[in-house]
mmCIF file of C-alpha atoms in Angstrom:
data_model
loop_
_atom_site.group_PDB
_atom_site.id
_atom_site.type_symbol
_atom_site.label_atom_id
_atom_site.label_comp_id
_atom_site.label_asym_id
_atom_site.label_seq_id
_atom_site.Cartn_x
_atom_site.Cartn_y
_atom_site.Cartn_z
ATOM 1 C CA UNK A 1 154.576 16.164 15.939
ATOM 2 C CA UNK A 2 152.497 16.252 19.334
ATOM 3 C CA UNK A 3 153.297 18.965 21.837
ATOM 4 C CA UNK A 4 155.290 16.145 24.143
ATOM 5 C CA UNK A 5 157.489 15.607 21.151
ATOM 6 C CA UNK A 6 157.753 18.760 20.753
ATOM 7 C CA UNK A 7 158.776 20.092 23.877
ATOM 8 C CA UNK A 8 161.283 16.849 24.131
ATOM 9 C CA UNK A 9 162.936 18.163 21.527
ATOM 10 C CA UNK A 10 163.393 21.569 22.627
ATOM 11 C CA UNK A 11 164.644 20.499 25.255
ATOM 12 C CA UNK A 12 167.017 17.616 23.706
ATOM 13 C CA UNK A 13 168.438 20.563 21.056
ATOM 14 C CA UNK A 14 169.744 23.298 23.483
ATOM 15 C CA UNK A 15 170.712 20.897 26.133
ATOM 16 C CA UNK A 16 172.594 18.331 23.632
ATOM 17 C CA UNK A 17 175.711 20.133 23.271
ATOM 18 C CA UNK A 18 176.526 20.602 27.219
ATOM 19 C CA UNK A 19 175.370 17.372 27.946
ATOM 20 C CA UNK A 20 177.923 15.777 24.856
ATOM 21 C CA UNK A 21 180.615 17.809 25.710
ATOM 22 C CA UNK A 22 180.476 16.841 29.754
ATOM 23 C CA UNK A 23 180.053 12.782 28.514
ATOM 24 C CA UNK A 24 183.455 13.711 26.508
ATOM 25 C CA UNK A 25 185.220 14.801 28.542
ATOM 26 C CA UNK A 26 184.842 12.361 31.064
ATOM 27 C CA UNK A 27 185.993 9.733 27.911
ATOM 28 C CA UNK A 28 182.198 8.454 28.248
ATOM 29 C CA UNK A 29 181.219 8.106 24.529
ATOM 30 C CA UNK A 30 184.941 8.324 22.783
ATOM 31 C CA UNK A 31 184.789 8.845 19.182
ATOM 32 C CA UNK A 32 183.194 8.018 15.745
ATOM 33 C CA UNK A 33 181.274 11.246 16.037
ATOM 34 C CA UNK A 34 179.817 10.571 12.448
ATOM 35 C CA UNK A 35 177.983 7.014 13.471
ATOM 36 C CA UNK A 36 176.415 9.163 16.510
ATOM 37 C CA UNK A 37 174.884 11.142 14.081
ATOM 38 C CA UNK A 38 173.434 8.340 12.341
ATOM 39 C CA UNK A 39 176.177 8.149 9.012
ATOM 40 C CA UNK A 40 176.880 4.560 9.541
ATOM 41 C CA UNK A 41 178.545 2.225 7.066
ATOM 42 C CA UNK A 42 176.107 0.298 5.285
ATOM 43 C CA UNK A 43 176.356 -3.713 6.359
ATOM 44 C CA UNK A 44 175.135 -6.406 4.034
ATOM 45 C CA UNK A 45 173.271 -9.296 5.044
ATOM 46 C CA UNK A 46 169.935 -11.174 6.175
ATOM 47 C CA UNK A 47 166.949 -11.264 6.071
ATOM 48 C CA UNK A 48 166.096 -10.620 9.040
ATOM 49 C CA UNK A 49 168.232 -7.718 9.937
ATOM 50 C CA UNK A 50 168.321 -7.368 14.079
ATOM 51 C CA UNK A 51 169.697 -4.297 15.874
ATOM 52 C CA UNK A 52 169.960 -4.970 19.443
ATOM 53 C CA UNK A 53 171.234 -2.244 21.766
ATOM 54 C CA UNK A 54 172.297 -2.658 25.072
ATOM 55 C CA UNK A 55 174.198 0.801 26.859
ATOM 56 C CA UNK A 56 176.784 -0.695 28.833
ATOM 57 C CA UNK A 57 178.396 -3.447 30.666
ATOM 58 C CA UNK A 58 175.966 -4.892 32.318
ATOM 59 C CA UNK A 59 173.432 -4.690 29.338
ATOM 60 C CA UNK A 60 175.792 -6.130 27.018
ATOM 61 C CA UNK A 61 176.549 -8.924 29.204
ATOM 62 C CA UNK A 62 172.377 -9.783 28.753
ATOM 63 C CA UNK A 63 173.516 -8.838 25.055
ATOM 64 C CA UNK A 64 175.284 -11.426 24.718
ATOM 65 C CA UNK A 65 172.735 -14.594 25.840
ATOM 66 C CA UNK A 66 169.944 -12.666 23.647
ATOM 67 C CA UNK A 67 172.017 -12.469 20.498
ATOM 68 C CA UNK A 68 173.248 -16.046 21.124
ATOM 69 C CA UNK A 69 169.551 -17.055 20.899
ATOM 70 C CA UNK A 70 168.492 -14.743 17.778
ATOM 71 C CA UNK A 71 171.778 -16.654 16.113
ATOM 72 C CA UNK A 72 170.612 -20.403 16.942
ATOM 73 C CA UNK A 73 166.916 -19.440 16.100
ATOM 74 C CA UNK A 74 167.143 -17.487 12.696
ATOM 75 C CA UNK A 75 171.216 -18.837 11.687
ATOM 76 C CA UNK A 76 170.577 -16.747 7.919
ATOM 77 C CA UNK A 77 169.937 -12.780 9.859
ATOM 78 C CA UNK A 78 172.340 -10.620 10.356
ATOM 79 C CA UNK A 79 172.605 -9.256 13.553
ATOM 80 C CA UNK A 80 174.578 -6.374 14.727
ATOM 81 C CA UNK A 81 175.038 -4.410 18.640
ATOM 82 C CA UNK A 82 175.075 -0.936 19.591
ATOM 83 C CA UNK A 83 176.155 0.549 22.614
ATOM 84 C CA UNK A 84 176.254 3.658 24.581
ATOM 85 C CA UNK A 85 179.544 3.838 26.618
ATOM 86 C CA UNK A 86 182.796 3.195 25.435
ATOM 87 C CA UNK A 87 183.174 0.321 28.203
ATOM 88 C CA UNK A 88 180.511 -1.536 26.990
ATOM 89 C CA UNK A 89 181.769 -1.255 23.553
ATOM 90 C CA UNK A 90 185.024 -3.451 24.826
ATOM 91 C CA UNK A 91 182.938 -5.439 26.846
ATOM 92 C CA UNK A 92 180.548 -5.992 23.688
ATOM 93 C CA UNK A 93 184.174 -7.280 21.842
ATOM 94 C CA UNK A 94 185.025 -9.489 23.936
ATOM 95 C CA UNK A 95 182.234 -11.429 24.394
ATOM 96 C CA UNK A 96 180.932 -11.368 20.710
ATOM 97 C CA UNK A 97 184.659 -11.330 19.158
ATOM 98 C CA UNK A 98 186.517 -9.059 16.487
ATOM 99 C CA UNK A 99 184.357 -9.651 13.596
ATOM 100 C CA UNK A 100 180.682 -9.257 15.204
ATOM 101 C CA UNK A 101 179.360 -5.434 14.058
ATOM 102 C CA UNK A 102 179.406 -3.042 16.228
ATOM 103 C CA UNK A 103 178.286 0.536 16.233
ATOM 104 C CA UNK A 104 177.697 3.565 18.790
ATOM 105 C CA UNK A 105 173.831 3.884 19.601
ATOM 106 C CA UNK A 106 173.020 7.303 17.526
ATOM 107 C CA UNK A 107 171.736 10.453 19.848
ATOM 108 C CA UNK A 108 168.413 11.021 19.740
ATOM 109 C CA UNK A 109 168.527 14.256 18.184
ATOM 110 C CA UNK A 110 169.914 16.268 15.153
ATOM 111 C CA UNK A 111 168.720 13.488 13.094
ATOM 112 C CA UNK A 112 170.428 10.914 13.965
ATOM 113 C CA UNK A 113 167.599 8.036 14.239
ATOM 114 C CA UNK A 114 165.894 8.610 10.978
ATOM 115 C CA UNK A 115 169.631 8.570 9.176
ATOM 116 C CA UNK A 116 170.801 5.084 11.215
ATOM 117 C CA UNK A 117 167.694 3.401 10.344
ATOM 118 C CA UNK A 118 167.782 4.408 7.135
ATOM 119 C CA UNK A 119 171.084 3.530 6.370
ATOM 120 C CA UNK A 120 171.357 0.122 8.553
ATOM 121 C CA UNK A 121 167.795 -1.351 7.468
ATOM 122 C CA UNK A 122 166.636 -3.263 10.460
ATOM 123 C CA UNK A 123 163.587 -5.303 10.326
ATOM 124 C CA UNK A 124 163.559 -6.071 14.304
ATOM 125 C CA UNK A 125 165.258 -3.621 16.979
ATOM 126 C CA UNK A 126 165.958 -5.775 20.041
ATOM 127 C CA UNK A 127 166.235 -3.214 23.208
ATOM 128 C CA UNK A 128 167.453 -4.238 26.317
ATOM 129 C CA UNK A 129 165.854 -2.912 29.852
ATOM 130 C CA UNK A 130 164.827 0.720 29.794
ATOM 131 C CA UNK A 131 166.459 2.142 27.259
ATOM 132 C CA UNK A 132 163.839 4.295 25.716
ATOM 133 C CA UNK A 133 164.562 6.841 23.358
ATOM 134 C CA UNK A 134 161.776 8.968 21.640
ATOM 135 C CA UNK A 135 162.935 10.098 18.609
ATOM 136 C CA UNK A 136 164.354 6.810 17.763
ATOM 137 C CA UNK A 137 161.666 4.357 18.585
ATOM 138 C CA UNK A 138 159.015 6.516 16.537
ATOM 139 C CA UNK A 139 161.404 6.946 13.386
ATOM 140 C CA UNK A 140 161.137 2.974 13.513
ATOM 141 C CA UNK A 141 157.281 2.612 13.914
ATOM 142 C CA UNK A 142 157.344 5.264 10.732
ATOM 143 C CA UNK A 143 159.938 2.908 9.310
ATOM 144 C CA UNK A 144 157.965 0.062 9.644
ATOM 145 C CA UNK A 145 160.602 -1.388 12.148
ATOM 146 C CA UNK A 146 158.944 -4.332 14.540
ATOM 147 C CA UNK A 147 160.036 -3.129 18.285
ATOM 148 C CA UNK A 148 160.800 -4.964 21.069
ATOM 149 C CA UNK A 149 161.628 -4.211 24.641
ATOM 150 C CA UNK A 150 163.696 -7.760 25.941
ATOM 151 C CA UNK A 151 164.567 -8.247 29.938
ATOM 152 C CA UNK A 152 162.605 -4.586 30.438
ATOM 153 C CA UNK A 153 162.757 -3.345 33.979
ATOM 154 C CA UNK A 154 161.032 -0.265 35.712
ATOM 155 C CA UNK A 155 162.425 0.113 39.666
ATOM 156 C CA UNK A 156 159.980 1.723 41.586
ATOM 157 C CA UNK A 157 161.964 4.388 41.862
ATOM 158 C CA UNK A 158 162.324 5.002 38.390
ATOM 159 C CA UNK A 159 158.513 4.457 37.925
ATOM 160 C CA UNK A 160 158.185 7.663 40.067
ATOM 161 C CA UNK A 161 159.967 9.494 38.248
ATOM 162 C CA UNK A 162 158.215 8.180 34.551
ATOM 163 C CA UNK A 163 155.144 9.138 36.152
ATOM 164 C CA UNK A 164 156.370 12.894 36.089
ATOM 165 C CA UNK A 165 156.676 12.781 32.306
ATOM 166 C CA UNK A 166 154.258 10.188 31.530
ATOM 167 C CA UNK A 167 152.851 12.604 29.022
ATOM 168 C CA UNK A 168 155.727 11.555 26.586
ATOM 169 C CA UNK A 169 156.002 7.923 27.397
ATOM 170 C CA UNK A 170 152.593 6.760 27.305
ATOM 171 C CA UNK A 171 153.329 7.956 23.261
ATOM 172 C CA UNK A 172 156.866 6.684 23.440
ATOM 173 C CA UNK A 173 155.695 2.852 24.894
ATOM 174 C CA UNK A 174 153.035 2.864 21.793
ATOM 175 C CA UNK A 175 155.586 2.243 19.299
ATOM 176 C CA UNK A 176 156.880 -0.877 21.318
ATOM 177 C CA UNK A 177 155.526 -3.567 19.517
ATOM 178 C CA UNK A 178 156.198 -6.012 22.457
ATOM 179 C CA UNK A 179 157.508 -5.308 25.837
ATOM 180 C CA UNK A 180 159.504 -8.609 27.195
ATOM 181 C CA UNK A 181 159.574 -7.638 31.109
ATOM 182 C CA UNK A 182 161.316 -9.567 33.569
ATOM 183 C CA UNK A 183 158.651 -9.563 36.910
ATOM 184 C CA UNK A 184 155.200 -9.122 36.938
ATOM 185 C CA UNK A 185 155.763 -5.968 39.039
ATOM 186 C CA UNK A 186 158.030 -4.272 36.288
ATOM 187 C CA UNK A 187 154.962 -5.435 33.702
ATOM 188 C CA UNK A 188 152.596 -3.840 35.809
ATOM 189 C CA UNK A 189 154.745 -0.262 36.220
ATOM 190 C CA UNK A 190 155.000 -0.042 32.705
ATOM 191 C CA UNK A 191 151.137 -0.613 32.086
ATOM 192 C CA UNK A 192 150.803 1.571 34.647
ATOM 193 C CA UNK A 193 152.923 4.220 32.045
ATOM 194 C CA UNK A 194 150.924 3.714 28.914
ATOM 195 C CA UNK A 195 152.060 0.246 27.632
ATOM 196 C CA UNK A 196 149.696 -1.353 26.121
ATOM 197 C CA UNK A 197 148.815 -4.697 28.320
ATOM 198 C CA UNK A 198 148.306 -6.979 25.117
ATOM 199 C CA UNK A 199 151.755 -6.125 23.998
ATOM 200 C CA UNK A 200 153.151 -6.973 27.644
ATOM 201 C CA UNK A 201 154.302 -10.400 28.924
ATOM 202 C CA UNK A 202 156.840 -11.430 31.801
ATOM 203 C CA UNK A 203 159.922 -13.209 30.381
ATOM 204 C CA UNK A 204 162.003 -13.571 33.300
ATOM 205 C CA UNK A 205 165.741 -12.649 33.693
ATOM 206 C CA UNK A 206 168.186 -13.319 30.192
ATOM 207 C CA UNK A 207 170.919 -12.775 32.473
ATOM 208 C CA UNK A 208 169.977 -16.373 34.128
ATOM 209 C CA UNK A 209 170.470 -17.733 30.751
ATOM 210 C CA UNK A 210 173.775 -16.312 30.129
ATOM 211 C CA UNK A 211 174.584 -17.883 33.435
ATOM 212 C CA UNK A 212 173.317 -21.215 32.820
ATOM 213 C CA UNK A 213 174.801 -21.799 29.503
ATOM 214 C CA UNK A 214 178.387 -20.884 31.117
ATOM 215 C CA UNK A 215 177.694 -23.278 33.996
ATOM 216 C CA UNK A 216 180.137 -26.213 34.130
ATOM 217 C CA UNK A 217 179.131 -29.513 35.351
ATOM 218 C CA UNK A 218 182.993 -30.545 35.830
ATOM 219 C CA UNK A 219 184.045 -27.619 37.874
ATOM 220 C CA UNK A 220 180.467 -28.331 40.144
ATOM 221 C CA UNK A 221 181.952 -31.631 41.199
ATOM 222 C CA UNK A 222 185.625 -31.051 41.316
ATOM 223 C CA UNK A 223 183.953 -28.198 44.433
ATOM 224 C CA UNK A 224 182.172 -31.172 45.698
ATOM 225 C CA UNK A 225 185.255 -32.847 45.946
ATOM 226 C CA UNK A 226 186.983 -30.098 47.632
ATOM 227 C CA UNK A 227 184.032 -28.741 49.762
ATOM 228 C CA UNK A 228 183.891 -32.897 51.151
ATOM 229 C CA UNK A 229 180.867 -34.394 52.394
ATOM 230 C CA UNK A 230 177.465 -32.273 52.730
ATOM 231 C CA UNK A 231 174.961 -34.457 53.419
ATOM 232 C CA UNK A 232 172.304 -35.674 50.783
ATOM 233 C CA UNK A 233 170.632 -32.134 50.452
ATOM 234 C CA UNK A 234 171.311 -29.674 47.811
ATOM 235 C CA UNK A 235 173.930 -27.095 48.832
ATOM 236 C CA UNK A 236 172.629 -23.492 48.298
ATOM 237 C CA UNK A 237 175.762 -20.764 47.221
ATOM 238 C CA UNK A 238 174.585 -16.794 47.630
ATOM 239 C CA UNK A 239 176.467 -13.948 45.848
ATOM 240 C CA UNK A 240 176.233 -10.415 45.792
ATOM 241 C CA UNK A 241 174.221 -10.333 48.870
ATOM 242 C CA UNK A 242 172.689 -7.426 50.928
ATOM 243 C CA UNK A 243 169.854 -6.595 53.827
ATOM 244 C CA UNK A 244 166.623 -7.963 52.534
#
C-alpha cells in the first residue's frame, strides 16, 4: 500500500463512524447496513456484468439514459445501479422500475469494496461524474474490473481543491481505464490531476440524451398551436437560467 493509501485510510477508519452516524441521522443513507459493507446478495446473469453507480438524484437521472444505452447495445448483460442517498435510491425506482437491481454503493472502508466486488462479479463499473473512491476503484484494477468514468466533470472549484490532495488521485485516476468527460475543460482538469491523456476523451453531456429521447414531437406542435404565429425562424426556449 503507498503512503497516500495509507494515510487515506487512517483517516477514512477513525473518521468513518462520526461521519456514518451524522449521514444517519439526518435519514441520508437509511438502512441495509450489511450491503454497505459489501455482503450483497449474489445476482445471476450476463456476460457482461455492468455496475453503474450514480449517488443521487441528479446522477441517477444521467443513470438512467446510460443504462438505457448499455441495454440496447449489449441486450444479453446484466446490469445493475448503486446509489448513495436514499433519494436517489427512489428516484433510481422509478425510472428503472420494481424489478431493475438495486443496491447501496458500499463505503470505502472496513472492507467493503473488495467483499462487493467479489460477491457481485462485475466485468465493467460504469461511474458517473466525480465519484471517485480509492479503495474501491483499486480493489477493481486488482480484480481485473475494466473502469470507466461516463459524463465526468471537475468544476474549477473542485479542481482546486483535488490539487490539495493530488498525491492520492494522480494514483486513484490510474486505475480508470477510460475517463468519458463532458467539456474539454473538465478533460483538461483531470489531466491536469494525473489522468492519463490517452485514456481521456470528451463525450459531451448524457443528460442531453435523456432529454432528447423524452422529447415529444406532438406536444412541440400542439405549443405551436397555442404559442400562434412566430415567424419562419426557430423559436429558442431557456430554462434554469442565471447571470452569465
Amino acid at each position: 500500500m503507498s503512503p497516500a493509501y495509507g494515510l487515506y485510510n487512517l483517516i477514512v477508519s477513525l473518521a468513518g463512524p462520526l461521519i456514518l452516524g451524522a449521514a444517519a441521522a439526518k435519514g441520508r443513507l437509511g438502512g441495509r447496513w450489511l450491503e454497505r459493507l459489501g455482503f450483497y446478495s449474489r445476482i445471476n446473469g450476463g456476460p457482461p456484468r455492468i455496475w453503474v453507480h450514480a449517488v443521487s438524484v441528479g446522477e441517477v437521472q444521467v443513470a438512467a439514459a446510460v443504462i438505457q444505452a448499455l441495454a440496447k447495445r449489449c441486450p444479453e448483460g446484466l446490469i445493475w445501479l448503486t446509489t448513495t442517498t436514499e433519494t436517489g435510491r427512489r428516484a433510481a425506482r422509478e425510472a428503472l422500475g420494481p424489478g431493475f437491481p438495486l443496491f447501496p454503493f458500499p463505503l470505502d472502508a472496513y472492507g467493503g469494496p473488495r467483499r462487493a466486488i467479489r460477491r457481485l462479479k462485475p466485468d465493467l463499473i460504469v461511474i458517473l461524474e466525480t465519484e471517485l473512491w480509492p479503495n474501491f476503484l483499486r480493489e477493481a484494477h486488482r480484480a481485473g474490473v475494466r473502469t470507466m468514468l461516463a459524463n465526468g466533470r471537475i468544476s474549477p472549484r473542485s479542481y482546486k481543491n483535488y490539487q490539495k490532495v493530488r498525491f492520492l488521485f494522480g494514483e486513484v485516476l490510474g486505475y480508470l481505464d477510460r475517463l468519458a468527460m463532458i467539456r474539454t475543460g473538465d478533460a483538461d482538469r483531470v489531466i491536469g490531476l494525473g489522468a492519463d491523456p490517452g485514456r481521456t476523451l470528451v463525450a459531451g453531456n448524457a443528460k442531453y440524451d435523456l432529454l432528447m429521447a423524452k422529447a415529444d414531437p406532438d406536444r412541440a406542435a400542439r405549443l405551436a398551436v397555442r404559442l400562434g404565429p412566430l415567424g419562419p425562424g426557430p423559436v429558442w426556449v431557456a430554462g434554469s437560467t442565471r447571470e452569465g
